[in-house]
XYZ file of C-alpha atoms in Angstrom:
270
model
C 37.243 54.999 139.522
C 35.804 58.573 139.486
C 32.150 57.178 139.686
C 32.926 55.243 142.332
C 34.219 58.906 143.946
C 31.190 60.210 142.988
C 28.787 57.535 144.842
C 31.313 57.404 148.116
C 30.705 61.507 148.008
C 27.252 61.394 147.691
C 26.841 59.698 151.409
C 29.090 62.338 153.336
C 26.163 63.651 154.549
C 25.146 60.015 156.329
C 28.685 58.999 157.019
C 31.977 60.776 157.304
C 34.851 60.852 155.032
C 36.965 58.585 157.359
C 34.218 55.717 157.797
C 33.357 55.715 153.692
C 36.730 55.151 152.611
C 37.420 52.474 155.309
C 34.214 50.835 154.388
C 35.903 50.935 151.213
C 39.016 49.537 151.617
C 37.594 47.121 154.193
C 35.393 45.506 152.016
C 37.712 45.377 149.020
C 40.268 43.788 151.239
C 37.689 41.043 151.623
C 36.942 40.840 148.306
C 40.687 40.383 147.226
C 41.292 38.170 150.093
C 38.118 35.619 148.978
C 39.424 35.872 145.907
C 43.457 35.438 146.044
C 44.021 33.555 149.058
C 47.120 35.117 149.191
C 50.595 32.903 150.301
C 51.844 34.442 153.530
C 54.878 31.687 154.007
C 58.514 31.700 152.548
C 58.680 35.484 151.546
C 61.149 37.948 152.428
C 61.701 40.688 154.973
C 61.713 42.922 151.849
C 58.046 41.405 150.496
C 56.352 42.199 153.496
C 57.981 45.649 153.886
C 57.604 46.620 149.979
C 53.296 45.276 150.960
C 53.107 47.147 154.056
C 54.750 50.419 152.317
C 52.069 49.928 149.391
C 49.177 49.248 151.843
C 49.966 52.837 153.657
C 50.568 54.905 150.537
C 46.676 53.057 149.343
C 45.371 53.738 152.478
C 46.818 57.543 153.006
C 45.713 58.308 149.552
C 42.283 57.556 149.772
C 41.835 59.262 153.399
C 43.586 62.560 151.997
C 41.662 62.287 149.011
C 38.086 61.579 150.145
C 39.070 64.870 153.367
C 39.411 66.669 150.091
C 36.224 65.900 148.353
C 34.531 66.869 151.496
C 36.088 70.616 150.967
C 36.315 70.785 147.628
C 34.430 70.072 144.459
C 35.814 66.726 142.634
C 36.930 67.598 139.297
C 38.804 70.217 141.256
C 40.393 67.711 143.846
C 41.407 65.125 141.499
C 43.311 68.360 139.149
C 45.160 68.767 142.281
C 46.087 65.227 143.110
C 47.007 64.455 139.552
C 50.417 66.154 140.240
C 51.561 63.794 141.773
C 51.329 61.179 139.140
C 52.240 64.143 136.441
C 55.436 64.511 138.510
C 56.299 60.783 138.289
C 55.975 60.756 134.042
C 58.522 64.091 133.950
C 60.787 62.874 136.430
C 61.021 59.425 134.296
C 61.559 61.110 130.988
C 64.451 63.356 132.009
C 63.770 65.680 129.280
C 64.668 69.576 129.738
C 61.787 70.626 127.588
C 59.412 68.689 128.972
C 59.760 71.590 132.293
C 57.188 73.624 129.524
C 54.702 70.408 130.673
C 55.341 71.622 134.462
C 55.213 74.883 134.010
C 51.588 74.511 132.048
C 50.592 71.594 134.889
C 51.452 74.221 137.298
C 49.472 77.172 135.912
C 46.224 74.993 135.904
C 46.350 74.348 139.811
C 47.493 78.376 140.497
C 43.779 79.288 137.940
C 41.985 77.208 140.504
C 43.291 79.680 143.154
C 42.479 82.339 140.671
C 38.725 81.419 141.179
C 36.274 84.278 142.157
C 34.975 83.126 145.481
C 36.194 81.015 148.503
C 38.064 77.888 148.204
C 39.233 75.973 150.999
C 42.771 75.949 151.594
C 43.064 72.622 153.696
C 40.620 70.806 151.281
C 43.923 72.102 148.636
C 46.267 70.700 150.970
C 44.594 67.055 151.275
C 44.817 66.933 147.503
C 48.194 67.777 147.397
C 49.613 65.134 149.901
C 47.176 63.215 148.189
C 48.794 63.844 144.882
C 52.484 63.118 146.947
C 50.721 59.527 147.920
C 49.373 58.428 144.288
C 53.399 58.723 143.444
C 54.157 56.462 145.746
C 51.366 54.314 145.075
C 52.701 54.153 141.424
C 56.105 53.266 142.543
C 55.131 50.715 145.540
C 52.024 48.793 143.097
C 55.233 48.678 140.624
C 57.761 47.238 143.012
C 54.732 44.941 144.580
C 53.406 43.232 141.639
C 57.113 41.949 140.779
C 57.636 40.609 144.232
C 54.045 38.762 144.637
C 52.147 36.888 142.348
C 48.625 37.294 141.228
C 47.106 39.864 143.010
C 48.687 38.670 146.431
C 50.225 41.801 147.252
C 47.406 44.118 146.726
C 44.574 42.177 148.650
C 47.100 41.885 151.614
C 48.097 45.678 151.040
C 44.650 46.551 151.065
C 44.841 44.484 154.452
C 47.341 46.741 155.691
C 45.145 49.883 154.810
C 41.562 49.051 156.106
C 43.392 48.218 159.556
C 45.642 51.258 159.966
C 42.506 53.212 159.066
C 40.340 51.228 161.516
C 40.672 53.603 164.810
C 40.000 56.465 163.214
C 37.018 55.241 161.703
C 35.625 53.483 164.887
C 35.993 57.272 166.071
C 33.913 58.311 163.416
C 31.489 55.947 162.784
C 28.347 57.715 162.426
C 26.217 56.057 159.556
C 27.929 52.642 159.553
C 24.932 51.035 160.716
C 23.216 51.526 157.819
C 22.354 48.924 155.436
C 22.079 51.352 152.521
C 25.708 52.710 153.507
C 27.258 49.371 153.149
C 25.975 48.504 149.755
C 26.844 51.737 148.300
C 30.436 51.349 150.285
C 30.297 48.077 148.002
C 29.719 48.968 145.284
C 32.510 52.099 145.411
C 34.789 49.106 146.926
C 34.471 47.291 143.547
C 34.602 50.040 141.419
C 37.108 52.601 143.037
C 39.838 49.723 144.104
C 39.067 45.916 143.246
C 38.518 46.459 139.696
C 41.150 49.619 138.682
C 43.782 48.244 141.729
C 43.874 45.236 140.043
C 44.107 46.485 136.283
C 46.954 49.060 137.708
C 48.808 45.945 139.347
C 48.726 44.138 136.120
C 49.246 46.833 133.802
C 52.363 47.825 136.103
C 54.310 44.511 135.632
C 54.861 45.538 131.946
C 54.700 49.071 131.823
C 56.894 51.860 132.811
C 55.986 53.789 136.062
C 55.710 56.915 133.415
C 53.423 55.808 130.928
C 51.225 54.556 133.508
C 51.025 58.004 134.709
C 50.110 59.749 131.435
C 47.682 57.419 130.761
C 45.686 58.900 133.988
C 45.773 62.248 132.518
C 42.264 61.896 131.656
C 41.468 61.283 135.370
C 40.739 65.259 136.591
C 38.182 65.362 133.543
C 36.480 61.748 134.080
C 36.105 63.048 138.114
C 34.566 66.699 136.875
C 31.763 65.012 134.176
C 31.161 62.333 136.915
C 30.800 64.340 139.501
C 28.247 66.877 137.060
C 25.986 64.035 135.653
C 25.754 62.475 139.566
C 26.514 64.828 141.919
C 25.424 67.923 139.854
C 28.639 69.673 140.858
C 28.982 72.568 138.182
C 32.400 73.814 137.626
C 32.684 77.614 136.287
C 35.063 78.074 132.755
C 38.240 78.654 134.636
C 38.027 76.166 136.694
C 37.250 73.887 133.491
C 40.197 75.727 131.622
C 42.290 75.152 134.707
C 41.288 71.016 134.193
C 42.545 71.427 130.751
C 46.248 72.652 131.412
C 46.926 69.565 133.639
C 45.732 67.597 131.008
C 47.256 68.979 128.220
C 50.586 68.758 130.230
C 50.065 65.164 130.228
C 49.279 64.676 126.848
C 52.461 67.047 125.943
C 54.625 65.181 128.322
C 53.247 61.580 126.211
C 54.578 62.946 122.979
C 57.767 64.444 124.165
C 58.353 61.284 126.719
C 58.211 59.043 123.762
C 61.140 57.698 122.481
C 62.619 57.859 119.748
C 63.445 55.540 116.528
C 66.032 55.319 114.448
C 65.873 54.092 111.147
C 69.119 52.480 110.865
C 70.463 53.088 106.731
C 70.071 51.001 104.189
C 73.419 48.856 103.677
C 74.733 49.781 100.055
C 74.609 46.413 97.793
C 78.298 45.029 96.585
């Protein structure tokens, strides 16, 4: 997903945030639509609102996200955002010690501030409600893949984004006409949302909403190195050691949000 980040960043100086990650979601919706066919008839009030919820947490997310990588450097924006899916592991395991996890979580997004230098303040603040949407995005892809089947739900989700985002983009649609622009907004559609929207949706129907979230902790490290080897965005050592508390807070909150066993004892021969 973060290479796809990486490519959609790389044309914000031919197209604007807005445009690339409607191109995105517009051509992933068509994707996912070719693909599913999805079944419209016979389904609930609820269906449709649980879709249309998911399809504006997708689409908010990506806009916030992408405003951010225009401010801010990735591996930094994705730290930022990752609390939100951090938050959604600690809540689930309702463990009192696991507030250490916060606390360290925490302390990695203050050492960005901590930085030497200017760092854009709104660029923090579209991370942050971008962080709030990936929550809800956990939660909604959840609820949607056990009310549809297949991948139903997200192609007509992704539906719901691409057109709420469609006015704004028509507003900004410098670059569109670009050939070169729309195969690269291809290529990030398949890699930042048909392929990993689909393995979430999937992975969702038989996983908790926690573990899911842990097992993104890699995600503000996999945006950094991607962003290095293609963007040749260098990070400075706190910044990197600030990357490392959020996701050593996730790997804490994986061991101490396990579980646990009990051997039940032997029964004593008669």
């Amino acid at each position: 997903m973060q290479v796809g980040a990486t490519f959609a960043k790389s044309l914000f100086d031919e197209v604007t945030p807005t445009a690339m990650v409607w191109l995105r979601l517009t051509l992933s919706a068509l994707i996912l639509l070719a693909i599913t066919r999805p079944r419209v008839r016979g389904l609930s009030r609820r269906d449709w609102l649980v879709v249309v919820a998911f399809g504006a947490s997708l689409g908010l997310m990506n806009w916030a996200i992408y405003q951010s990588f225009a401010r801010l450097p990735i591996g930094i924006a994705v730290t930022i955002e990752f609390i939100g899916p951090l938050t959604i592991a600690l809540v689930t395991s309702r463990r009192a010690r696991d507030l250490v996890w916060v606390a360290l979580a925490a302390a990695g997004v203050v050492l960005l501030g901590l930085e030497p230098g200017r760092i854009s303040v709104v660029g923090v603040l579209f991370a942050l409600l971008a962080g709030v949407c990936w929550a809800a995005y956990i939660v909604l892809s959840k609820a949607t893949g056990a009310r549809w089947e297949g991948l139903d739900g997200l192609a007509l989700a992704s539906t719901v984004a691409a057109v709420a985002l469609t006015p704004a983009a028509m507003a900004y649609a410098d670059g569109l006409g670009s050939p070169h622009v729309w195969l690269v907004g291809l290529i990030v559609g398949l890699m930042s949302s048909v392929i990993p929207y689909s393995l979430d949706l999937v992975a969702l129907r038989s996983i908790k909403s926690g573990l899911y979230a842990i097992l993104m902790s890699l995600e503000p490290a996999a945006g950094a190195l991607a962003a290095i080897l293609i963007l040749h965005e260098g990070l400075s050592v706190l910044q990197w050691l600030a990357i490392a508390c959020v996701v050593v807070a996730s790997a804490g909150a994986t061991r101490t949000g396990k579980p646990e066993h009990h051997v039940p004892a032997e029964s004593t021969p008669v």
